[in-house]
C-alpha cells in the first residue's frame, strides 16, 4: 500500500503549451498571407479579357493636338534710358495656326517694328516691376494681332527678356 500512496501523491506532469501557441501563430500568419494573395489577385485571379488587355496596353487617347506652328522673331537689343547704359535683350516666338504660318512669316518685319516701337516707349521703372512681364506680354500680343489680323496669332511666347 505504501507503493500506491507514493504513486498517488505525485501529480502527473503538465504538458507544455508552447507547441499550441506556435501552431496558432503560424496558422494566423499563413491565413493572413493566403487572404492577401487572393485579395490582391496574386493567385486565382481571373484572366483579363482580350479587350481589357488591349485597353491596358494602349495609352489613353487625349484630345487631338492643335495644328500650330511657331514663328521665331529675331532677337532685339535696345537701349532703355537715354542717360543710362542699360539695355534690354528680347527674343520671342509667335504661336500661329499652320494655315496662317506663311502669312505671318511675310508680316514679320511689321511685327518686329511694332514690338521695337512699343518696347522703346516703355519706361524703365515699369520694366523693373516683377509683374510687368505679364502685362507687357498681353499688350504686345494685342498689337501683333492688330498688325497680322485677328485669329492669326494664338500666343506670344517670350523666350528671352533680359535687362542689363
PDB file of C-alpha atoms in Angstrom:
ATOM      1  CA  UNK A   1       0.000   0.000   0.000  1.00  0.00           C
ATOM      2  CA  UNK A   2       2.811   2.264   0.599  1.00  0.00           C
ATOM      3  CA  UNK A   3       3.781   1.963  -3.022  1.00  0.00           C
ATOM      4  CA  UNK A   4       0.361   3.016  -4.242  1.00  0.00           C
ATOM      5  CA  UNK A   5       0.275   6.012  -1.900  1.00  0.00           C
ATOM      6  CA  UNK A   6       3.636   7.211  -3.149  1.00  0.00           C
ATOM      7  CA  UNK A   7       2.499   6.968  -6.771  1.00  0.00           C
ATOM      8  CA  UNK A   8      -0.766   8.777  -5.969  1.00  0.00           C
ATOM      9  CA  UNK A   9       0.983  11.691  -4.215  1.00  0.00           C
ATOM     10  CA  UNK A  10       2.921  12.673  -7.291  1.00  0.00           C
ATOM     11  CA  UNK A  11       0.827  14.706  -9.716  1.00  0.00           C
ATOM     12  CA  UNK A  12       1.214  13.946 -13.404  1.00  0.00           C
ATOM     13  CA  UNK A  13       3.462  16.401 -15.291  1.00  0.00           C
ATOM     14  CA  UNK A  14       1.622  19.089 -17.255  1.00  0.00           C
ATOM     15  CA  UNK A  15       2.214  19.194 -20.967  1.00  0.00           C
ATOM     16  CA  UNK A  16       3.853  22.319 -22.416  1.00  0.00           C
ATOM     17  CA  UNK A  17       1.573  24.819 -24.232  1.00  0.00           C
ATOM     18  CA  UNK A  18       4.414  26.117 -26.405  1.00  0.00           C
ATOM     19  CA  UNK A  19       3.598  23.910 -29.448  1.00  0.00           C
ATOM     20  CA  UNK A  20      -0.023  25.057 -29.281  1.00  0.00           C
ATOM     21  CA  UNK A  21       0.973  28.752 -29.261  1.00  0.00           C
ATOM     22  CA  UNK A  22       3.447  28.265 -32.126  1.00  0.00           C
ATOM     23  CA  UNK A  23       0.778  26.442 -34.103  1.00  0.00           C
ATOM     24  CA  UNK A  24      -1.746  29.259 -33.606  1.00  0.00           C
ATOM     25  CA  UNK A  25       0.774  31.945 -34.638  1.00  0.00           C
ATOM     26  CA  UNK A  26       1.751  30.004 -37.767  1.00  0.00           C
ATOM     27  CA  UNK A  27      -1.897  29.409 -38.615  1.00  0.00           C
ATOM     28  CA  UNK A  28      -2.633  33.157 -38.361  1.00  0.00           C
ATOM     29  CA  UNK A  29       0.395  34.046 -40.500  1.00  0.00           C
ATOM     30  CA  UNK A  30      -0.474  31.556 -43.239  1.00  0.00           C
ATOM     31  CA  UNK A  31      -4.138  32.581 -43.147  1.00  0.00           C
ATOM     32  CA  UNK A  32      -3.252  36.268 -43.473  1.00  0.00           C
ATOM     33  CA  UNK A  33      -0.826  35.552 -46.316  1.00  0.00           C
ATOM     34  CA  UNK A  34      -3.410  33.483 -48.163  1.00  0.00           C
ATOM     35  CA  UNK A  35      -6.023  36.204 -47.734  1.00  0.00           C
ATOM     36  CA  UNK A  36      -3.632  38.835 -49.100  1.00  0.00           C
ATOM     37  CA  UNK A  37      -2.656  36.680 -52.084  1.00  0.00           C
ATOM     38  CA  UNK A  38      -6.297  36.063 -53.005  1.00  0.00           C
ATOM     39  CA  UNK A  39      -7.451  39.618 -52.361  1.00  0.00           C
ATOM     40  CA  UNK A  40      -4.652  41.256 -54.374  1.00  0.00           C
ATOM     41  CA  UNK A  41      -5.049  38.823 -57.258  1.00  0.00           C
ATOM     42  CA  UNK A  42      -1.652  37.166 -56.971  1.00  0.00           C
ATOM     43  CA  UNK A  43      -3.268  33.749 -57.154  1.00  0.00           C
ATOM     44  CA  UNK A  44      -6.563  32.545 -58.598  1.00  0.00           C
ATOM     45  CA  UNK A  45      -7.165  35.861 -60.397  1.00  0.00           C
ATOM     46  CA  UNK A  46      -9.372  35.681 -63.490  1.00  0.00           C
ATOM     47  CA  UNK A  47      -7.542  36.235 -66.781  1.00  0.00           C
ATOM     48  CA  UNK A  48      -8.343  39.609 -68.372  1.00  0.00           C
ATOM     49  CA  UNK A  49     -10.479  39.552 -71.493  1.00  0.00           C
ATOM     50  CA  UNK A  50      -8.842  40.470 -74.797  1.00  0.00           C
ATOM     51  CA  UNK A  51     -10.464  43.896 -74.876  1.00  0.00           C
ATOM     52  CA  UNK A  52      -9.355  44.684 -71.348  1.00  0.00           C
ATOM     53  CA  UNK A  53      -5.778  43.611 -72.028  1.00  0.00           C
ATOM     54  CA  UNK A  54      -5.590  45.830 -75.112  1.00  0.00           C
ATOM     55  CA  UNK A  55      -7.050  48.741 -73.180  1.00  0.00           C
ATOM     56  CA  UNK A  56      -4.365  48.435 -70.517  1.00  0.00           C
ATOM     57  CA  UNK A  57      -1.550  48.247 -73.064  1.00  0.00           C
ATOM     58  CA  UNK A  58      -2.532  51.191 -75.288  1.00  0.00           C
ATOM     59  CA  UNK A  59      -2.100  54.670 -73.824  1.00  0.00           C
ATOM     60  CA  UNK A  60      -5.322  56.599 -73.418  1.00  0.00           C
ATOM     61  CA  UNK A  61      -6.112  58.976 -76.227  1.00  0.00           C
ATOM     62  CA  UNK A  62      -6.467  62.581 -75.238  1.00  0.00           C
ATOM     63  CA  UNK A  63      -7.833  65.466 -77.211  1.00  0.00           C
ATOM     64  CA  UNK A  64      -6.128  65.923 -80.574  1.00  0.00           C
ATOM     65  CA  UNK A  65      -3.114  68.185 -80.637  1.00  0.00           C
ATOM     66  CA  UNK A  66      -3.873  71.557 -82.191  1.00  0.00           C
ATOM     67  CA  UNK A  67      -2.204  72.194 -85.536  1.00  0.00           C
ATOM     68  CA  UNK A  68       0.101  75.075 -84.653  1.00  0.00           C
ATOM     69  CA  UNK A  69       3.446  76.331 -85.864  1.00  0.00           C
ATOM     70  CA  UNK A  70       5.954  78.599 -84.184  1.00  0.00           C
ATOM     71  CA  UNK A  71       7.357  81.606 -85.999  1.00  0.00           C
ATOM     72  CA  UNK A  72      10.604  82.793 -84.375  1.00  0.00           C
ATOM     73  CA  UNK A  73      11.175  86.524 -84.122  1.00  0.00           C
ATOM     74  CA  UNK A  74      14.688  87.882 -84.462  1.00  0.00           C
ATOM     75  CA  UNK A  75      16.309  88.801 -81.126  1.00  0.00           C
ATOM     76  CA  UNK A  76      16.271  92.523 -80.380  1.00  0.00           C
ATOM     77  CA  UNK A  77      18.678  94.543 -78.254  1.00  0.00           C
ATOM     78  CA  UNK A  78      17.644  98.090 -77.377  1.00  0.00           C
ATOM     79  CA  UNK A  79      18.810 100.814 -75.023  1.00  0.00           C
ATOM     80  CA  UNK A  80      16.352 101.640 -72.283  1.00  0.00           C
ATOM     81  CA  UNK A  81      17.242 105.093 -70.982  1.00  0.00           C
ATOM     82  CA  UNK A  82      18.945 107.978 -72.764  1.00  0.00           C
ATOM     83  CA  UNK A  83      21.396 108.830 -69.966  1.00  0.00           C
ATOM     84  CA  UNK A  84      21.778 105.282 -68.705  1.00  0.00           C
ATOM     85  CA  UNK A  85      23.765 102.447 -70.240  1.00  0.00           C
ATOM     86  CA  UNK A  86      21.014  99.867 -69.670  1.00  0.00           C
ATOM     87  CA  UNK A  87      19.888  97.531 -72.409  1.00  0.00           C
ATOM     88  CA  UNK A  88      17.052  95.098 -72.963  1.00  0.00           C
ATOM     89  CA  UNK A  89      17.545  91.850 -74.871  1.00  0.00           C
ATOM     90  CA  UNK A  90      14.264  90.443 -76.140  1.00  0.00           C
ATOM     91  CA  UNK A  91      13.516  87.268 -78.113  1.00  0.00           C
ATOM     92  CA  UNK A  92      10.134  85.664 -78.758  1.00  0.00           C
ATOM     93  CA  UNK A  93       8.166  83.264 -80.914  1.00  0.00           C
ATOM     94  CA  UNK A  94       4.637  83.512 -82.239  1.00  0.00           C
ATOM     95  CA  UNK A  95       2.256  80.577 -81.967  1.00  0.00           C
ATOM     96  CA  UNK A  96       0.149  80.555 -85.129  1.00  0.00           C
ATOM     97  CA  UNK A  97      -2.256  78.103 -86.755  1.00  0.00           C
ATOM     98  CA  UNK A  98      -0.438  76.219 -89.513  1.00  0.00           C
ATOM     99  CA  UNK A  99      -2.846  77.602 -92.107  1.00  0.00           C
ATOM    100  CA  UNK A 100      -1.568  81.146 -91.432  1.00  0.00           C
ATOM    101  CA  UNK A 101       2.132  80.410 -90.921  1.00  0.00           C
ATOM    102  CA  UNK A 102       3.259  81.738 -94.339  1.00  0.00           C
ATOM    103  CA  UNK A 103       1.204  84.925 -93.996  1.00  0.00           C
ATOM    104  CA  UNK A 104       2.607  85.664 -90.550  1.00  0.00           C
ATOM    105  CA  UNK A 105       6.164  84.980 -91.795  1.00  0.00           C
ATOM    106  CA  UNK A 106       5.656  87.577 -94.533  1.00  0.00           C
ATOM    107  CA  UNK A 107       4.450  90.150 -91.986  1.00  0.00           C
ATOM    108  CA  UNK A 108       7.347  89.521 -89.586  1.00  0.00           C
ATOM    109  CA  UNK A 109       9.103  92.860 -90.363  1.00  0.00           C
ATOM    110  CA  UNK A 110       5.938  94.753 -89.399  1.00  0.00           C
ATOM    111  CA  UNK A 111       5.659  92.703 -86.191  1.00  0.00           C
ATOM    112  CA  UNK A 112       9.284  93.484 -85.307  1.00  0.00           C
ATOM    113  CA  UNK A 113       8.653  97.198 -85.952  1.00  0.00           C
ATOM    114  CA  UNK A 114       5.601  97.236 -83.674  1.00  0.00           C
ATOM    115  CA  UNK A 115       7.459  95.421 -80.885  1.00  0.00           C
ATOM    116  CA  UNK A 116      10.527  97.629 -81.201  1.00  0.00           C
ATOM    117  CA  UNK A 117       8.441 100.808 -81.026  1.00  0.00           C
ATOM    118  CA  UNK A 118       6.426  99.545 -78.072  1.00  0.00           C
ATOM    119  CA  UNK A 119       9.408  98.344 -76.028  1.00  0.00           C
ATOM    120  CA  UNK A 120      11.311 101.597 -76.573  1.00  0.00           C
ATOM    121  CA  UNK A 121       8.305 103.550 -75.238  1.00  0.00           C
ATOM    122  CA  UNK A 122       8.061 101.530 -72.015  1.00  0.00           C
ATOM    123  CA  UNK A 123       9.597 103.274 -69.011  1.00  0.00           C
ATOM    124  CA  UNK A 124      12.445 101.693 -67.061  1.00  0.00           C
ATOM    125  CA  UNK A 125      10.571 101.630 -63.740  1.00  0.00           C
ATOM    126  CA  UNK A 126       7.728  99.747 -65.427  1.00  0.00           C
ATOM    127  CA  UNK A 127      10.146  97.084 -66.703  1.00  0.00           C
ATOM    128  CA  UNK A 128      11.678  96.596 -63.258  1.00  0.00           C
ATOM    129  CA  UNK A 129       8.309  95.622 -61.749  1.00  0.00           C
ATOM    130  CA  UNK A 130       8.240  91.794 -61.301  1.00  0.00           C
ATOM    131  CA  UNK A 131       4.652  91.534 -62.536  1.00  0.00           C
ATOM    132  CA  UNK A 132       5.268  93.764 -65.568  1.00  0.00           C
ATOM    133  CA  UNK A 133       6.148  90.920 -67.927  1.00  0.00           C
ATOM    134  CA  UNK A 134       2.582  89.562 -67.932  1.00  0.00           C
ATOM    135  CA  UNK A 135       1.089  92.987 -68.711  1.00  0.00           C
ATOM    136  CA  UNK A 136       3.700  93.726 -71.364  1.00  0.00           C
ATOM    137  CA  UNK A 137       3.154  90.338 -72.981  1.00  0.00           C
ATOM    138  CA  UNK A 138      -0.604  90.921 -73.221  1.00  0.00           C
ATOM    139  CA  UNK A 139      -0.095  94.394 -74.701  1.00  0.00           C
ATOM    140  CA  UNK A 140       2.474  93.137 -77.221  1.00  0.00           C
ATOM    141  CA  UNK A 141       0.206  90.252 -78.257  1.00  0.00           C
ATOM    142  CA  UNK A 142      -2.693  92.637 -78.855  1.00  0.00           C
ATOM    143  CA  UNK A 143      -0.509  94.891 -81.022  1.00  0.00           C
ATOM    144  CA  UNK A 144       0.732  91.878 -83.017  1.00  0.00           C
ATOM    145  CA  UNK A 145      -2.839  90.673 -83.571  1.00  0.00           C
ATOM    146  CA  UNK A 146      -3.788  94.111 -84.917  1.00  0.00           C
ATOM    147  CA  UNK A 147      -0.880  94.001 -87.392  1.00  0.00           C
ATOM    148  CA  UNK A 148      -1.347  90.434 -88.705  1.00  0.00           C
ATOM    149  CA  UNK A 149      -5.124  90.138 -88.323  1.00  0.00           C
ATOM    150  CA  UNK A 150      -7.491  88.557 -85.838  1.00  0.00           C
ATOM    151  CA  UNK A 151      -7.194  84.798 -85.104  1.00  0.00           C
ATOM    152  CA  UNK A 152      -3.872  84.508 -86.941  1.00  0.00           C
ATOM    153  CA  UNK A 153      -1.677  84.589 -83.826  1.00  0.00           C
ATOM    154  CA  UNK A 154      -2.692  82.478 -80.838  1.00  0.00           C
ATOM    155  CA  UNK A 155       0.042  83.464 -78.408  1.00  0.00           C
ATOM    156  CA  UNK A 156       3.300  85.310 -77.904  1.00  0.00           C
ATOM    157  CA  UNK A 157       5.955  83.147 -76.264  1.00  0.00           C
ATOM    158  CA  UNK A 158       8.695  85.222 -74.668  1.00  0.00           C
ATOM    159  CA  UNK A 159      11.938  83.301 -74.917  1.00  0.00           C
ATOM    160  CA  UNK A 160      14.321  85.923 -73.587  1.00  0.00           C
ATOM    161  CA  UNK A 161      13.700  89.116 -71.608  1.00  0.00           C
ATOM    162  CA  UNK A 162      16.951  90.265 -70.030  1.00  0.00           C
ATOM    163  CA  UNK A 163      17.851  93.724 -68.742  1.00  0.00           C
ATOM    164  CA  UNK A 164      21.434  94.678 -68.009  1.00  0.00           C
TER     165      UNK A 164
END
